[in-house]
Tab-separated table of C-alpha atoms in Angstrom:
chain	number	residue	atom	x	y	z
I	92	UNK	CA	-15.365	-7.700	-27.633
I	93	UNK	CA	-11.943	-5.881	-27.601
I	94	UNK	CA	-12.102	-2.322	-26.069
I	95	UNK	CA	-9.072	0.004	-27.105
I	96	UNK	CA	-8.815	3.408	-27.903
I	97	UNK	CA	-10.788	6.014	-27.178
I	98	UNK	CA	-14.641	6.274	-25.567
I	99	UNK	CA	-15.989	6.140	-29.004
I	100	UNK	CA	-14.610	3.047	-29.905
I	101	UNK	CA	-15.383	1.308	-26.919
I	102	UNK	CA	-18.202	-1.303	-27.965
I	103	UNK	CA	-21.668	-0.311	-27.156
I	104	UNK	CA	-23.245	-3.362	-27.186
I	105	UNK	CA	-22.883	-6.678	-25.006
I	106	UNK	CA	-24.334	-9.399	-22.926
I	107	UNK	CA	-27.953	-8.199	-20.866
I	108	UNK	CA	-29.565	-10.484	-17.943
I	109	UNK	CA	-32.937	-9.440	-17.659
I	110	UNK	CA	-34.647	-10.430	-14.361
I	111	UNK	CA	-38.609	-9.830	-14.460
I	112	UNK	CA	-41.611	-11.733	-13.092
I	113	UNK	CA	-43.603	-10.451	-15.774
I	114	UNK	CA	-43.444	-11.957	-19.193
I	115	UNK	CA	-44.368	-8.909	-20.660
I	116	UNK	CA	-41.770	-7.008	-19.747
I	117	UNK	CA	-39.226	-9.529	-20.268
I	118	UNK	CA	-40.612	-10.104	-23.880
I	119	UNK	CA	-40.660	-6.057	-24.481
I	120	UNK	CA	-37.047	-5.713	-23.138
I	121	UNK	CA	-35.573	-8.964	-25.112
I	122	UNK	CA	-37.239	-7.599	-28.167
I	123	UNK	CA	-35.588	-3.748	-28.070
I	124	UNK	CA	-32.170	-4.825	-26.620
I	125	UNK	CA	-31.979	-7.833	-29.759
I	126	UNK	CA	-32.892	-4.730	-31.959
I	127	UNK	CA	-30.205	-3.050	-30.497
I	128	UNK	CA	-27.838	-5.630	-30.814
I	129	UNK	CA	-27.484	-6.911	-27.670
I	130	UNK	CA	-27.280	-10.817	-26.992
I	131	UNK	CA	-30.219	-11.164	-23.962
I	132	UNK	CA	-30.560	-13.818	-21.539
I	133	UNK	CA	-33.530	-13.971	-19.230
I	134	UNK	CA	-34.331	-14.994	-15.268
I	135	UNK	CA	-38.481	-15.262	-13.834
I	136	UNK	CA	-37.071	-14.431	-10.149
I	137	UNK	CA	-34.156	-13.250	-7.588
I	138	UNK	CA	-32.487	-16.817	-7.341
I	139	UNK	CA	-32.556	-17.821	-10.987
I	140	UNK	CA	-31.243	-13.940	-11.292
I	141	UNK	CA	-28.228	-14.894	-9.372
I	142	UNK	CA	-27.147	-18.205	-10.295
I	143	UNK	CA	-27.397	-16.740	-14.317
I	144	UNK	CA	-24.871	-13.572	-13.852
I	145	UNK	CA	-22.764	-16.444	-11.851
I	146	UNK	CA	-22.979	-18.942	-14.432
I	147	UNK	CA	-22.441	-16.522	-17.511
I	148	UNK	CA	-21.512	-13.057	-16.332
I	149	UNK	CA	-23.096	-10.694	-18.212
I	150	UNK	CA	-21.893	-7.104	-19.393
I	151	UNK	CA	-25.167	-5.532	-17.335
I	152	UNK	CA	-28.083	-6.855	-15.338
I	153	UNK	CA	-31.864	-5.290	-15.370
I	154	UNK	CA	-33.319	-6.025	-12.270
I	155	UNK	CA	-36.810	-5.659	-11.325
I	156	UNK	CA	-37.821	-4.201	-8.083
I	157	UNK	CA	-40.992	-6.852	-7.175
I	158	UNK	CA	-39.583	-10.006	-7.852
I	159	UNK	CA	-40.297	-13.452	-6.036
I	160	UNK	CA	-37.839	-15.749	-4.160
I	161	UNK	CA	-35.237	-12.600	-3.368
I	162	UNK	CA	-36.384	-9.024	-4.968
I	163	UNK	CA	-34.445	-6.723	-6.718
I	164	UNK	CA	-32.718	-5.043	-3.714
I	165	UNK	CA	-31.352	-8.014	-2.755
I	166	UNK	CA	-30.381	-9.387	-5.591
I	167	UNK	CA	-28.276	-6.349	-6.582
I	168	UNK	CA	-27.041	-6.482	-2.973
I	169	UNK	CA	-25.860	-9.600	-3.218
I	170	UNK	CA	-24.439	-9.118	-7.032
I	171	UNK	CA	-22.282	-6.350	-5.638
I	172	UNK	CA	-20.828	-8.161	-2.664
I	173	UNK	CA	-19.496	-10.784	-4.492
I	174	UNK	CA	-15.566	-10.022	-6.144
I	175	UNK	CA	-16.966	-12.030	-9.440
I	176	UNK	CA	-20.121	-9.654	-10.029
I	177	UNK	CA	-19.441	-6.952	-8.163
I	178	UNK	CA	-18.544	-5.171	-11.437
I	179	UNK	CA	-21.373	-5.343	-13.312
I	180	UNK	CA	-23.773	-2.509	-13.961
I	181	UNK	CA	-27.255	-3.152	-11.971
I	182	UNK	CA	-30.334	-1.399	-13.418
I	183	UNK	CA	-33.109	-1.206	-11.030
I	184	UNK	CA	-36.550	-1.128	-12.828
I	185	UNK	CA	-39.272	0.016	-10.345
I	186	UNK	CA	-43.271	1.233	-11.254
I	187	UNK	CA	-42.391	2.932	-7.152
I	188	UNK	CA	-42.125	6.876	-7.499
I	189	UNK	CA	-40.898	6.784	-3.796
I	190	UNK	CA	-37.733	8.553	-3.748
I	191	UNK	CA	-36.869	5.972	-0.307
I	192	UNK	CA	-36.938	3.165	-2.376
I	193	UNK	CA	-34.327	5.193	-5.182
I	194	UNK	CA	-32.287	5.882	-2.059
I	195	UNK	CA	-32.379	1.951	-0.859
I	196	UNK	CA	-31.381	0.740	-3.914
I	197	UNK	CA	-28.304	3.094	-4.151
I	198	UNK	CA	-27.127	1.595	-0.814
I	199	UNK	CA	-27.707	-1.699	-2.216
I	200	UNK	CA	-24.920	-0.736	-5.104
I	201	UNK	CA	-27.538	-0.001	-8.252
I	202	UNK	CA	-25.816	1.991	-10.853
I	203	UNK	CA	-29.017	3.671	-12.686
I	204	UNK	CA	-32.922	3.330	-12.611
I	205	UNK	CA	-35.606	2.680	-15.125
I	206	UNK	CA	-39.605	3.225	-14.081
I	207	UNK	CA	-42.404	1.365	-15.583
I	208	UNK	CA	-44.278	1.896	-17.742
I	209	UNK	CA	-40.562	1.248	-19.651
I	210	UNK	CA	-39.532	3.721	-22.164
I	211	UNK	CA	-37.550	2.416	-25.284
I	212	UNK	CA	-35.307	5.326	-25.702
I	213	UNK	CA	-34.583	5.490	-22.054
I	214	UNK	CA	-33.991	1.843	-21.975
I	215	UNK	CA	-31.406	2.143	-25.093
I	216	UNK	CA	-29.530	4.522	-23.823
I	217	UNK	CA	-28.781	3.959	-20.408
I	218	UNK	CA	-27.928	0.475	-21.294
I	219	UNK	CA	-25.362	1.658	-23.772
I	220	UNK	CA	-23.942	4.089	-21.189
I	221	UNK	CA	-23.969	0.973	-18.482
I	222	UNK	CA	-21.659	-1.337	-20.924
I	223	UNK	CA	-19.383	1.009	-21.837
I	224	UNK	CA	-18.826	1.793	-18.232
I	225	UNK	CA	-18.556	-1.621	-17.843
I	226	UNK	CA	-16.141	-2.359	-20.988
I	227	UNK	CA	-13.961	0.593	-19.395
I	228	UNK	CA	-13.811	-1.205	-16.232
I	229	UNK	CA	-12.736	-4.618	-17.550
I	230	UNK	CA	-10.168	-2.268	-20.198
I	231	UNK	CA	-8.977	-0.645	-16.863
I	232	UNK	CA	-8.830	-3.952	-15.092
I	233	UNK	CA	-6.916	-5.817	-18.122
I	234	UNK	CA	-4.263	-2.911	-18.242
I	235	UNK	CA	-3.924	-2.799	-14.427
I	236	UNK	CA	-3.199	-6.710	-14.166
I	237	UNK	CA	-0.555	-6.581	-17.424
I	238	UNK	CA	1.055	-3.834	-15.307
I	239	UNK	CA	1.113	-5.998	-12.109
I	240	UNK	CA	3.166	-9.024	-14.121
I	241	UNK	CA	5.507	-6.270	-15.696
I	242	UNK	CA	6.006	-4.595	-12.047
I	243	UNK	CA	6.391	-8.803	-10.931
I	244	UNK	CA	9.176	-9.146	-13.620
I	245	UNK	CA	10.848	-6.075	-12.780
I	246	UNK	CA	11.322	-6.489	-8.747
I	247	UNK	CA	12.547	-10.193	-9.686
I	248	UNK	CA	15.256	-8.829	-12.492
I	249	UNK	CA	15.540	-6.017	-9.616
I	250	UNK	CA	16.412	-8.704	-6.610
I	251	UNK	CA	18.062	-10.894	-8.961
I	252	UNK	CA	20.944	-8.113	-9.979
I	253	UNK	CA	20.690	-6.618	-6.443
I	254	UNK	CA	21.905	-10.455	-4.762
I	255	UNK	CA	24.344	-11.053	-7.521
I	256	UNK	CA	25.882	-7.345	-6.354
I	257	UNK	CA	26.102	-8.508	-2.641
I	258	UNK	CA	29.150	-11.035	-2.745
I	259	UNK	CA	31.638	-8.656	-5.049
I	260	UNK	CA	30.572	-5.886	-3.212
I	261	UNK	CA	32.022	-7.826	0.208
I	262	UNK	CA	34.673	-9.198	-1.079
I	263	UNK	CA	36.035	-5.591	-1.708
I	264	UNK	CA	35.078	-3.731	1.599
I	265	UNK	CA	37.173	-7.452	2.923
I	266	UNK	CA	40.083	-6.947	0.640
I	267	UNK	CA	40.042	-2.589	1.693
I	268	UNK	CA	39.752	-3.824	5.545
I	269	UNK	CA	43.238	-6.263	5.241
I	270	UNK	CA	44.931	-3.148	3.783
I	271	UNK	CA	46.715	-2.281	6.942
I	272	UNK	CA	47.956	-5.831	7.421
I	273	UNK	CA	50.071	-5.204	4.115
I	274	UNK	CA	52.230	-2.502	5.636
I	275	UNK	CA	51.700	0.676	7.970
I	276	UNK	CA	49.410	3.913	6.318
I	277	UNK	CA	49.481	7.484	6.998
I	278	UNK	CA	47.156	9.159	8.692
I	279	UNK	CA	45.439	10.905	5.049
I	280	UNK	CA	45.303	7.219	3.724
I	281	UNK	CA	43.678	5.944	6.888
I	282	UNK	CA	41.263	8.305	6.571
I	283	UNK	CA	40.612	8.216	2.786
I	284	UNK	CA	40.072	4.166	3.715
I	285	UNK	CA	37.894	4.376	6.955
I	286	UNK	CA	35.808	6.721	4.155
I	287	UNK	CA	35.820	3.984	1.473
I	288	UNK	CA	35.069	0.926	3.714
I	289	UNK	CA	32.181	3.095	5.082
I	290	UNK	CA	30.430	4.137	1.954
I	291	UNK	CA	30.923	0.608	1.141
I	292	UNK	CA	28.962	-0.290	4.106
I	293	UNK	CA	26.725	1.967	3.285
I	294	UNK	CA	26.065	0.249	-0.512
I	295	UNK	CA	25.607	-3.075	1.591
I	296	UNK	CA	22.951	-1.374	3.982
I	297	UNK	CA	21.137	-0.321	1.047
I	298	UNK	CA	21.561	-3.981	-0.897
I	299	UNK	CA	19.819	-5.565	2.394
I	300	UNK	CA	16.690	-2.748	2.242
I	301	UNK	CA	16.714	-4.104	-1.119
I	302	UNK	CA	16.091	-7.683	-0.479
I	303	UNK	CA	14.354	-7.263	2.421
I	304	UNK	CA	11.860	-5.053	1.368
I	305	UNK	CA	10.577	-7.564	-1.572
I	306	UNK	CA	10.939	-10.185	1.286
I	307	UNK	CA	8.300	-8.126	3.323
I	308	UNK	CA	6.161	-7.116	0.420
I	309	UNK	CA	6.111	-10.793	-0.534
I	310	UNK	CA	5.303	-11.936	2.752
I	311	UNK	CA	8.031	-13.943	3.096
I	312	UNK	CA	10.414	-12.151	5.608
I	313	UNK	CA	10.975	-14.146	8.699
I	314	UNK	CA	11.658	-12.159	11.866
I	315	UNK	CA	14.699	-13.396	14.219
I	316	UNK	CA	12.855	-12.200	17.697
I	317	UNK	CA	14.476	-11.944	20.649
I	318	UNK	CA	15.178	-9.538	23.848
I	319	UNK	CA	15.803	-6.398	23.379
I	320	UNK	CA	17.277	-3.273	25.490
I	321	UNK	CA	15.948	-0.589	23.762
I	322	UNK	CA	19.442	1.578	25.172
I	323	UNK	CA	21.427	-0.935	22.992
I	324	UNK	CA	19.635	-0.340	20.024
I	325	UNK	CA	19.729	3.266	20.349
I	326	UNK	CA	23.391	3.083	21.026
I	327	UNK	CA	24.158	1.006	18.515
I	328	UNK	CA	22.327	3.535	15.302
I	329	UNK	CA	24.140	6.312	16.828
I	330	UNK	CA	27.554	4.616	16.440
I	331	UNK	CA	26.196	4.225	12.528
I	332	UNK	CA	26.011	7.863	11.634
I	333	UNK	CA	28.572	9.539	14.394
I	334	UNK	CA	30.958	10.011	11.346
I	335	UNK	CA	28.614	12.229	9.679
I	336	UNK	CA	27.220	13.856	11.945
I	337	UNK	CA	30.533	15.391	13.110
I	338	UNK	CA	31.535	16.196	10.007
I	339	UNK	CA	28.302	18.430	10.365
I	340	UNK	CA	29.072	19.308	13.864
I	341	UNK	CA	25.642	18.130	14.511
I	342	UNK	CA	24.832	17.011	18.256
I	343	UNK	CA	23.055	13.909	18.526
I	344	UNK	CA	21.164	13.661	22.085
I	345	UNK	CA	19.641	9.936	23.508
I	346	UNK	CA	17.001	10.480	25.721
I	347	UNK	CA	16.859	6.853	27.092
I	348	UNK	CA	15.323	6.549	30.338
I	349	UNK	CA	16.679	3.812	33.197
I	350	UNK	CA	14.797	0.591	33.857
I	351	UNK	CA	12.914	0.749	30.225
I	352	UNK	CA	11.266	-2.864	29.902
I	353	UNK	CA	12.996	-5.188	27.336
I	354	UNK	CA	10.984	-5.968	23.918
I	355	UNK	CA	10.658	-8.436	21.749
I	356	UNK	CA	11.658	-7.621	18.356
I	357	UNK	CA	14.763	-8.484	15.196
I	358	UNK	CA	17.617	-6.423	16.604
I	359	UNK	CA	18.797	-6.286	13.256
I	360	UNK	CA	16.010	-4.836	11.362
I	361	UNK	CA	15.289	-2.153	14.289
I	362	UNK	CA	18.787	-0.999	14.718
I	363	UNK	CA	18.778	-0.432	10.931
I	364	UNK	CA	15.240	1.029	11.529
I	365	UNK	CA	16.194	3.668	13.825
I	366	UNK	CA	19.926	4.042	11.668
I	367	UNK	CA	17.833	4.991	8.583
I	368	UNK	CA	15.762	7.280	10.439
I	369	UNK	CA	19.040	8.825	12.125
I	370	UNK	CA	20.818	8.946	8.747
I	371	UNK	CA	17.778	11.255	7.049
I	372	UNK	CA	18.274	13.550	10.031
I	373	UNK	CA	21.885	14.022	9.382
I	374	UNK	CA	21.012	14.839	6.118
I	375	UNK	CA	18.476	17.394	6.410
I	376	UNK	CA	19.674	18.694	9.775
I	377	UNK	CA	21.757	22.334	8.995
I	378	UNK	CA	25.667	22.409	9.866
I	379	UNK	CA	25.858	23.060	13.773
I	380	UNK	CA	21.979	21.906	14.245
I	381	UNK	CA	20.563	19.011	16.701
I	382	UNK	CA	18.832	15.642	16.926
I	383	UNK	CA	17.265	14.286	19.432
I	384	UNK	CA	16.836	10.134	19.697
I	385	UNK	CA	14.674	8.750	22.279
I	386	UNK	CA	12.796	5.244	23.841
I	387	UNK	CA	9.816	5.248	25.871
I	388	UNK	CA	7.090	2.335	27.352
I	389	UNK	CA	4.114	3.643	25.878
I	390	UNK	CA	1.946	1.882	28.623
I	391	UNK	CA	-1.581	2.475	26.841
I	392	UNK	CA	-0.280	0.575	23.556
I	393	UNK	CA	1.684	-2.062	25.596
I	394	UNK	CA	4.428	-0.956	23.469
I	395	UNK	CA	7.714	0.645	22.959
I	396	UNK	CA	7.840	3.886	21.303
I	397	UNK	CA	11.231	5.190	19.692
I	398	UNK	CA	11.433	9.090	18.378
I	399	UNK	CA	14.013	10.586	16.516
I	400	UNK	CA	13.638	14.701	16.155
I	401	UNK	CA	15.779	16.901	13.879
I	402	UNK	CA	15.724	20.721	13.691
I	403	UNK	CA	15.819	20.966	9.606
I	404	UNK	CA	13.118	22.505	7.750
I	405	UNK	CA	10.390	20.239	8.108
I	406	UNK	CA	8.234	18.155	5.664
I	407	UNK	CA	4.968	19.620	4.254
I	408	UNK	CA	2.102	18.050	6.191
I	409	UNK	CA	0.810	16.155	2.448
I	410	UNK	CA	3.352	13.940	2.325
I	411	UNK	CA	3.478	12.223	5.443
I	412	UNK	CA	2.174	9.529	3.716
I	413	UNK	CA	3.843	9.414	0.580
I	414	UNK	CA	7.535	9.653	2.168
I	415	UNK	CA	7.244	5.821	3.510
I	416	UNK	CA	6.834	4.877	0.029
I	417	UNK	CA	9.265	2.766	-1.748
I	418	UNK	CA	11.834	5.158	-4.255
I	419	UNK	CA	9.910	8.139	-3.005
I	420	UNK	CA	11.858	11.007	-2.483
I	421	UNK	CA	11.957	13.239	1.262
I	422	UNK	CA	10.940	16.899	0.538
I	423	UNK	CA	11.257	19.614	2.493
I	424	UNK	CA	10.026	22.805	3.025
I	425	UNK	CA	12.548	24.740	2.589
I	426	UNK	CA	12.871	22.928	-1.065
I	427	UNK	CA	16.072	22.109	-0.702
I	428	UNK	CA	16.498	18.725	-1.960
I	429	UNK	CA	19.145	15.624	-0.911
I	430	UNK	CA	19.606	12.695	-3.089
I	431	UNK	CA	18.333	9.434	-1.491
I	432	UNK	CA	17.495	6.103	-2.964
I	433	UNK	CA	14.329	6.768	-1.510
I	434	UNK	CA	14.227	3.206	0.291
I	435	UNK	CA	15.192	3.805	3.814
I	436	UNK	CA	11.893	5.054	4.873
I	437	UNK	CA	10.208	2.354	3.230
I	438	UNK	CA	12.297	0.175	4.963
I	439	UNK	CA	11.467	1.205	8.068
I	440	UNK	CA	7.611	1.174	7.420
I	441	UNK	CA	7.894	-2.335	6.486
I	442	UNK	CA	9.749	-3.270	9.300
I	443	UNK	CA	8.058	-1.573	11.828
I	444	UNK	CA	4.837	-2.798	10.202
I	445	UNK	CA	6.002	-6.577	9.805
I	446	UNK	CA	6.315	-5.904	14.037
I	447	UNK	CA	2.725	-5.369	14.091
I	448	UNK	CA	3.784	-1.428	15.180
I	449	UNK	CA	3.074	1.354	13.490
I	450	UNK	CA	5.561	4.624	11.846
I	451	UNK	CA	4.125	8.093	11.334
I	452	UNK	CA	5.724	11.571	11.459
I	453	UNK	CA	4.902	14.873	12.345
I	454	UNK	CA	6.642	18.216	11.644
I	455	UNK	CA	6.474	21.767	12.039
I	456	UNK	CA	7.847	24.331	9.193
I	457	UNK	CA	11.164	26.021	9.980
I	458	UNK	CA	11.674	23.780	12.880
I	459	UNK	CA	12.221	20.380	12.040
I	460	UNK	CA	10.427	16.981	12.043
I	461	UNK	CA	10.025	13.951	14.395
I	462	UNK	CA	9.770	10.590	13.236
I	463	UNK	CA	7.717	7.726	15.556
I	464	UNK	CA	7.183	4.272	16.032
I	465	UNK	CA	6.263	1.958	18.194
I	466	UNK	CA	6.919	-2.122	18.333
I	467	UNK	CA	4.408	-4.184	20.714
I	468	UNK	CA	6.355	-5.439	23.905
I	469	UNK	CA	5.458	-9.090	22.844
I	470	UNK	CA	5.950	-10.549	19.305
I	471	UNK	CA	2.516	-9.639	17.271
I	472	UNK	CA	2.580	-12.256	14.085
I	473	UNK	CA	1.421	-9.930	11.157
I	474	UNK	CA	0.252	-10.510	7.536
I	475	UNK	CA	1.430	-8.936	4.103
I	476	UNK	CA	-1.548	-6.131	5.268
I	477	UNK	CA	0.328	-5.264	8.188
I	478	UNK	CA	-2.864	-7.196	10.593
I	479	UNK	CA	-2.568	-9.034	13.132
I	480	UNK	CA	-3.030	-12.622	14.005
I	481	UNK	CA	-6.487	-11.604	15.086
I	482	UNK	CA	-7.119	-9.003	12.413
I	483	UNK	CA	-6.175	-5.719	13.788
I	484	UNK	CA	-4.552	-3.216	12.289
I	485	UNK	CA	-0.804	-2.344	13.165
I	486	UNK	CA	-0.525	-0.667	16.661
């Protein structure tokens, strides 16, 4: 049965497995939920129980307490640990007053209770409630996986225009670089064409978060490990957003201590890690203000932890989480606002997590933010979760 609308069209009645020892009150039950027009099937114990709701999941389950060969707690335990039955309503029916055993079968996952002796009204009602919970659930479920295969054809039209955009896109930062060859510029035309090769650049940089962001969230990416000096790769993303920053007159400071051990990571995907995280500092770092960039061995974490600190405004403290987000947006608290694509930072989440590191940030208002993350000395193989080889969360 089709649910659609609103709760009052959303069908009442359904498919009931009733699990009882006693004839009696199997025969009762059949006889007021056929009345009700509900299609019944029956089980005499626990096991039979189980292997009906797997054979021919039904729309709710009535469960009695005292049953042979695995009682009603388990049962319902069992129901709700499985992905197939997990959804289905679970009445416990119990003649037990004991509020323990109402408490024991909530932890097992019932979703209501009826007490013998069995009333009819009570019975009709909190079955009807149960399957429309249930036909909201499977409406909810239905909508959520059409939305998953529009979101699939969307990120493959996405990557499909954002590869084709790649090769024109380089052919014209080539054919602005050979400019010079073709006869000597001034020093405003030099300028105006360092400017347009950069942005350029800057178009590519974003093209590769692009790609390589469905890559990770596909599971597909394949990281190019080898040694790292984690002074070179802090050199190297400071080179990548000196330009702006002086046109801020913002100072950029690496704190990079000697004799740092070397790491194993993808040079390319850090340095563009720790650019993206330098390049949101320039932007929300005040004319004449100061960032800080800085490597350390984080010893307890076998790891290497990078910072980079800005003295902007700061980020309110409930959206630490959301910023990392693909397409979300970087507030501040000062609500000032700077347009972003809103994929750097998810960039560098994915990165960092595909590491088997971890990225967080902290921030205090009216006096800037700090972004962190660390990447595990030796290569840690992760999954699309972000867990390890061995299950464990990122570092």
């Amino acid at each position: 049965m089709n649910a659609t609308g609103s709760d009052a069209t959303i069908a009442a009645t359904g498919r009931v497995l009733v699990a009882d020892d006693e004839e009696s009150t199997r025969l009762l039950l059949r006889d007021l939920l056929e009345a009700q027009g509900h299609e019944v099937a029956e089980a005499v114990n626990g096991e039979q129980a189980l292997a009906a709701a797997r054979n021919n999941l039904p729309d709710l389950i009535i469960l009695d307490v005292l049953m042979p060969k695995s009682n009603g707690m388990e049962v319902c335990r069992r129901l709700k640990s499985e992905s197939v039955t997990a959804s289905v309503p679970v009445l416990l029916v119990t003649s037990l007053a004991d509020r323990q055993d109402r408490i024991a079968g909530i932890e097992a996952g019932a979703n209501d209770f009826l007490t013998k002796p069995i009333d009819t009204q009570d019975v009709a009602l909190r079955v009807r409630n149960g399957i429309r919970t249930k036909r909201l659930y499977d409406q909810l479920a239905e909508n959520y996986r059409q939305l998953r295969t529009l979101e699939a054809l969307r990120d493959d039209l996405t990557r499909m225009i954002v590869h084709d955009l790649r090769t024109p896109l380089s052919s014209l930062i080539s054919g602005l670089q050979t400019l010079p060859v073709v006869g000597p510029l001034n020093e405003t035309q030099r300028e105006c064409l360092d400017i347009a090769v950069q942005e350029g650049n800057g178009l590519l940089g974003m093209i590769g978060d692009l790609l390589d962001i469905g890559k990770m969230e596909a599971g597909v990416l394949q990281l190019d490990y080898q040694d790292l000096e984690p002074g070179e790769l802090v050199e190297a993303a400071t080179r990548q957003v000196a330009r702006l920053a002086d046109e801020k007159r913002l100072t950029i400071r690496s704190d990079v201590p000697e004799y740092l051990p070397t790491f194993s990571g993808d040079r390319e995907k850090l340095q563009r890690t720790l650019t993206n995280l330098l390049g949101n500092a320039v932007k929300f770092t005040p004319d004449g203000g100061a960032i800080t960039v800085s490597a350390r061995y984080d010893e307890p974490g076998m790891a290497m932890r990078f910072e980079v600190s800005d003295t902007g405004p700061g980020i309110p403290s409930e959206a630490f989480e959301r910023i990392f987000q693909k397409f979300e947006q970087v507030p501040t608290l000062g609500g000032s606002s700077t347009r972003s694509t809103g994929l750097g930072l998810a960039f560098c989440r994915m990165a960092v997590e595909a590491h088997g590191g971890r990225i967080w940030v902290e921030s205090d208002p009216g006096k800037g933010s700090t972004f962190r993350f660390t990447i595990p000395l030796e290569p840690r193989p992760v999954d699309a979760c972000g867990n390890d080889s061995a299950g464990n969360p990122p570092t």
